[in-house]
Amino acid sequence: QVQLVESGGGLVQAGSSLRLSCVASGRTFSSMGWFRQAPGKEREFVASIMRLSGNTYYADSVKGRFTISRDIVKSTAYLQMNNLKPEDTAVYYCAGGSLTNVAVTTPDYWGQGTQVTVSS
């Protein structure tokens, strides 16, 4: 059974930091990434990382504040979020791409999501 399990969300004040984790099991993904969905808005891409090269990709809205990384041995992707803003409030979803970069193609698998709330 393929699973992506997120953790690390929470309620923080603006300017704070959080680190999200996503553990993959059941298969190896060529890329893993993070998407988010705020109330009343469509799900949007946040960041992705390629498993072998380590190349990373970011949405303009998070460049310079968020950092994605991965631990190949642990099959885990991380999203370090610094200088959080109220507009970062959303449910954050982990995504896995079997063959392609989830930044440019629809992910094959999704996690259940973790809530991040940033108060002003």
Coordinates of N, CA and C in Angstrom, one line a residue:
Q1 N 0.8 -1.2 0.0 CA 0.0 0.0 0.0 C 0.9 1.2 0.0
V2 N 0.6 2.1 -0.9 CA 1.4 3.4 -1.0 C 0.8 4.4 -0.1
Q3 N 1.6 5.0 0.7 CA 1.2 6.1 1.6 C 2.2 7.2 1.7
L4 N 1.6 8.4 1.9 CA 2.4 9.6 2.2 C 1.8 10.2 3.4
V5 N 2.6 10.3 4.5 CA 2.0 10.7 5.8 C 2.8 12.0 6.2
E6 N 2.0 13.0 6.3 CA 2.5 14.3 6.7 C 2.5 14.5 8.3
S7 N 3.3 15.4 8.8 CA 3.3 15.8 10.2 C 4.0 17.1 10.3
G8 N 3.7 17.8 11.4 CA 4.5 19.0 11.7 C 3.6 20.3 11.6
G9 N 2.4 20.2 11.2 CA 1.6 21.4 11.1 C 1.3 21.9 12.5
G10 N 0.6 23.1 12.5 CA 0.3 23.7 13.8 C -0.1 25.1 13.7
L11 N -0.3 25.8 14.8 CA -0.7 27.2 14.9 C 0.5 28.0 15.4
V12 N 0.9 29.0 14.6 CA 2.0 29.8 15.0 C 1.7 31.2 14.7
Q13 N 2.6 32.1 15.3 CA 2.4 33.5 15.0 C 3.2 33.9 13.8
A14 N 2.8 35.0 13.2 CA 3.6 35.5 12.0 C 5.0 35.7 12.4
G15 N 5.9 35.4 11.5 CA 7.3 35.5 11.7 C 8.0 34.2 12.3
S16 N 7.2 33.3 12.7 CA 7.7 32.0 13.2 C 8.0 31.0 12.1
S17 N 8.5 29.9 12.6 CA 9.0 28.8 11.7 C 8.3 27.5 12.0
L18 N 8.1 26.7 11.0 CA 7.6 25.3 11.2 C 8.3 24.4 10.2
R19 N 8.4 23.1 10.6 CA 9.0 22.2 9.6 C 8.0 21.0 9.5
L20 N 7.6 20.8 8.2 CA 6.7 19.7 7.9 C 7.5 18.5 7.4
S21 N 7.0 17.4 7.7 CA 7.7 16.1 7.3 C 6.7 15.3 6.5
C22 N 7.2 14.5 5.6 CA 6.3 13.6 4.8 C 7.1 12.3 4.6
V23 N 6.6 11.2 5.1 CA 7.2 9.9 5.0 C 6.5 9.1 3.9
A24 N 7.2 8.6 3.0 CA 6.7 7.8 1.9 C 6.9 6.3 2.2
S25 N 5.9 5.6 1.9 CA 6.1 4.1 2.0 C 5.3 3.4 0.9
G26 N 5.7 2.2 0.5 CA 5.1 1.5 -0.5 C 5.6 1.6 -1.9
R27 N 6.3 2.7 -2.2 CA 7.0 2.8 -3.4 C 8.0 4.0 -3.4
T28 N 8.9 4.0 -4.4 CA 9.9 5.1 -4.4 C 9.4 6.1 -5.5
F29 N 9.5 7.4 -5.1 CA 9.0 8.5 -6.0 C 10.2 9.2 -6.6
S30 N 10.1 9.5 -7.8 CA 11.2 10.3 -8.5 C 11.2 11.7 -8.0
S31 N 10.1 12.2 -7.6 CA 10.0 13.5 -7.0 C 8.9 13.6 -5.9
M32 N 9.2 14.4 -4.9 CA 8.2 14.7 -3.8 C 8.0 16.2 -3.7
G33 N 6.9 16.5 -3.3 CA 6.6 18.0 -3.2 C 5.5 18.3 -2.2
W34 N 5.3 19.6 -2.1 CA 4.3 20.1 -1.2 C 3.3 21.1 -2.0
F35 N 2.1 20.9 -1.7 CA 1.0 21.8 -2.2 C 0.3 22.3 -1.0
R36 N -0.5 23.4 -1.2 CA -1.3 23.9 -0.2 C -2.7 24.4 -0.7
Q37 N -3.7 24.4 0.2 CA -5.0 24.8 -0.2 C -5.6 25.6 0.9
A38 N -5.8 26.9 0.7 CA -6.4 27.8 1.6 C -7.9 27.7 1.4
P39 N -8.7 28.1 2.5 CA -10.2 28.1 2.4 C -10.7 28.9 1.2
G40 N -11.5 28.3 0.4 CA -12.1 29.0 -0.8 C -11.1 29.2 -2.0
K41 N -10.0 28.6 -1.9 CA -9.0 28.7 -3.0 C -8.7 27.4 -3.6
E42 N -8.1 27.4 -4.7 CA -7.6 26.1 -5.3 C -6.3 25.7 -4.7
R43 N -6.1 24.4 -4.8 CA -4.8 23.9 -4.4 C -3.7 24.4 -5.3
E44 N -2.6 24.8 -4.6 CA -1.5 25.4 -5.4 C -0.1 24.8 -5.0
F45 N 0.7 24.8 -6.0 CA 2.1 24.2 -5.8 C 2.9 25.1 -4.9
V46 N 3.7 24.5 -4.0 CA 4.6 25.2 -3.1 C 6.0 24.9 -3.4
A47 N 6.4 23.6 -3.4 CA 7.8 23.3 -3.6 C 7.9 21.8 -4.0
S48 N 9.0 21.5 -4.7 CA 9.3 20.1 -5.0 C 10.8 19.8 -5.1
I49 N 11.1 18.5 -4.9 CA 12.5 18.1 -5.0 C 12.6 16.8 -5.7
M50 N 13.7 16.7 -6.5 CA 13.9 15.5 -7.2 C 14.7 14.5 -6.4
R51 N 14.3 13.3 -6.3 CA 14.9 12.3 -5.4 C 16.4 12.1 -5.6
L52 N 16.9 11.9 -6.9 CA 18.3 11.6 -7.1 C 19.1 12.8 -7.2
S53 N 18.7 13.8 -8.0 CA 19.6 15.0 -8.2 C 19.5 16.0 -7.0
G54 N 18.4 16.0 -6.3 CA 18.2 17.0 -5.2 C 17.8 18.3 -5.8
N55 N 17.6 18.5 -7.1 CA 17.1 19.7 -7.6 C 15.8 20.2 -7.0
T56 N 15.7 21.4 -6.7 CA 14.5 21.9 -6.0 C 13.8 23.0 -6.9
Y57 N 12.5 23.1 -6.6 CA 11.6 24.1 -7.4 C 10.7 24.7 -6.4
Y58 N 10.4 26.0 -6.5 CA 9.6 26.7 -5.6 C 8.6 27.6 -6.3
A59 N 7.5 27.8 -5.6 CA 6.6 28.9 -6.1 C 7.2 30.2 -5.7
D60 N 6.9 31.2 -6.5 CA 7.5 32.6 -6.2 C 7.1 33.1 -4.8
S61 N 5.9 32.7 -4.4 CA 5.4 33.3 -3.1 C 6.2 32.8 -1.9
V62 N 7.0 31.7 -2.1 CA 7.7 31.1 -0.9 C 9.2 31.2 -1.1
K63 N 9.7 31.6 -2.2 CA 11.1 31.6 -2.5 C 11.8 32.5 -1.4
G64 N 12.9 32.0 -0.9 CA 13.6 32.7 0.1 C 13.1 32.5 1.6
R65 N 11.9 31.9 1.7 CA 11.4 31.7 3.0 C 11.3 30.2 3.3
F66 N 10.9 29.4 2.3 CA 10.7 27.9 2.5 C 11.9 27.2 1.8
T67 N 12.2 26.1 2.5 CA 13.3 25.2 1.9 C 12.8 23.8 1.9
I68 N 12.8 23.1 0.8 CA 12.5 21.7 0.7 C 13.8 20.9 0.7
S69 N 13.7 19.7 1.4 CA 14.9 18.8 1.4 C 14.4 17.4 1.5
R70 N 15.3 16.4 1.3 CA 14.8 15.0 1.4 C 15.9 14.2 2.0
D71 N 15.5 13.1 2.6 CA 16.4 12.1 3.2 C 16.0 10.8 2.4
I72 N 16.9 10.4 1.5 CA 16.6 9.3 0.7 C 16.5 8.0 1.5
V73 N 17.4 7.8 2.5 CA 17.4 6.6 3.3 C 16.0 6.5 4.1
K74 N 15.5 7.6 4.6 CA 14.3 7.6 5.4 C 13.1 7.8 4.5
S75 N 13.2 8.0 3.2 CA 12.1 8.2 2.3 C 11.2 9.3 2.8
T76 N 11.9 10.4 3.2 CA 11.2 11.5 3.8 C 11.5 12.8 3.1
A77 N 10.5 13.6 2.9 CA 10.7 15.0 2.4 C 10.3 16.0 3.5
Y78 N 11.0 17.1 3.6 CA 10.8 18.1 4.6 C 10.5 19.4 3.9
L79 N 9.7 20.2 4.6 CA 9.5 21.6 4.2 C 9.8 22.5 5.4
Q80 N 10.9 23.2 5.4 CA 11.2 24.1 6.4 C 10.6 25.5 6.0
M81 N 9.7 26.0 6.8 CA 9.0 27.2 6.6 C 9.4 28.3 7.6
N82 N 10.1 29.3 7.1 CA 10.5 30.4 8.0 C 9.8 31.7 7.6
N83 N 9.8 32.6 8.6 CA 9.1 33.9 8.4 C 7.7 33.7 7.9
L84 N 7.0 32.9 8.6 CA 5.6 32.6 8.1 C 4.7 33.8 8.2
K85 N 3.8 33.9 7.2 CA 2.9 35.0 7.1 C 1.4 34.5 7.2
P86 N 0.5 35.3 7.6 CA -0.9 34.9 7.7 C -1.4 34.3 6.3
E87 N -0.9 34.8 5.2 CA -1.3 34.2 3.9 C -0.8 32.8 3.6
D88 N 0.1 32.3 4.5 CA 0.6 31.0 4.3 C -0.4 30.0 5.0
T89 N -1.4 30.5 5.7 CA -2.4 29.6 6.3 C -3.1 28.7 5.3
A90 N -3.0 27.4 5.5 CA -3.6 26.5 4.5 C -3.5 25.1 5.0
V91 N -4.1 24.2 4.3 CA -3.8 22.7 4.5 C -2.7 22.4 3.6
Y92 N -1.6 21.8 4.1 CA -0.5 21.5 3.3 C -0.5 20.0 3.0
Y93 N -0.3 19.7 1.7 CA -0.4 18.3 1.2 C 0.9 17.9 0.7
C94 N 1.4 16.7 1.0 CA 2.5 16.1 0.4 C 2.1 15.4 -0.8
A95 N 3.0 15.4 -1.8 CA 2.6 14.7 -3.1 C 3.8 14.0 -3.6
G96 N 3.6 12.9 -4.3 CA 4.6 12.1 -4.9 C 4.4 11.9 -6.4
G97 N 5.5 12.0 -7.1 CA 5.5 11.7 -8.5 C 6.3 10.5 -8.9
S98 N 5.7 9.5 -9.5 CA 6.4 8.2 -9.8 C 7.6 8.4 -10.8
L99 N 7.3 9.2 -11.8 CA 8.3 9.3 -12.9 C 8.7 10.8 -13.2
T100 N 7.9 11.7 -12.8 CA 8.1 13.1 -13.2 C 8.1 14.0 -12.0
N101 N 8.4 15.3 -12.3 CA 8.5 16.3 -11.3 C 7.1 16.8 -11.0
V102 N 6.7 16.7 -9.7 CA 5.3 17.1 -9.4 C 5.1 18.6 -9.5
A103 N 6.1 19.4 -9.8 CA 6.0 20.8 -10.0 C 5.3 21.1 -11.4
V104 N 5.4 20.1 -12.3 CA 5.0 20.3 -13.7 C 3.9 19.3 -14.1
T105 N 3.8 18.2 -13.4 CA 2.8 17.2 -13.8 C 1.9 16.8 -12.5
T106 N 0.8 16.4 -12.8 CA -0.1 16.0 -11.7 C 0.5 14.9 -10.9
P107 N 0.6 15.0 -9.5 CA 1.2 14.0 -8.7 C 0.4 12.7 -8.8
D108 N 1.0 11.6 -8.6 CA 0.4 10.3 -8.6 C -0.3 10.0 -7.2
Y109 N 0.3 10.5 -6.2 CA -0.2 10.2 -4.8 C -0.2 11.5 -4.0
W110 N -1.1 11.5 -3.0 CA -1.3 12.6 -2.1 C -1.3 12.1 -0.7
G111 N -0.8 12.9 0.2 CA -1.0 12.7 1.6 C -2.4 13.2 2.1
Q112 N -2.7 13.0 3.3 CA -4.0 13.4 3.9 C -4.0 14.9 4.2
G113 N -2.9 15.6 4.3 CA -2.9 17.0 4.6 C -2.6 17.3 6.1
T114 N -2.0 18.4 6.3 CA -1.7 18.9 7.7 C -2.0 20.4 7.7
Q115 N -2.7 20.8 8.7 CA -3.1 22.2 8.8 C -2.0 23.1 9.3
V116 N -1.7 24.2 8.6 CA -0.8 25.2 9.1 C -1.6 26.5 9.2
T117 N -1.6 27.1 10.4 CA -2.3 28.3 10.7 C -1.4 29.4 11.2
V118 N -1.3 30.5 10.6 CA -0.4 31.6 11.0 C -1.3 32.8 11.4
S119 N -1.1 33.2 12.7 CA -1.9 34.3 13.2 C -1.1 35.6 13.1
S120 N -1.8 36.7 12.9 CA -1.1 38.0 12.8 C -0.8 38.6 14.1

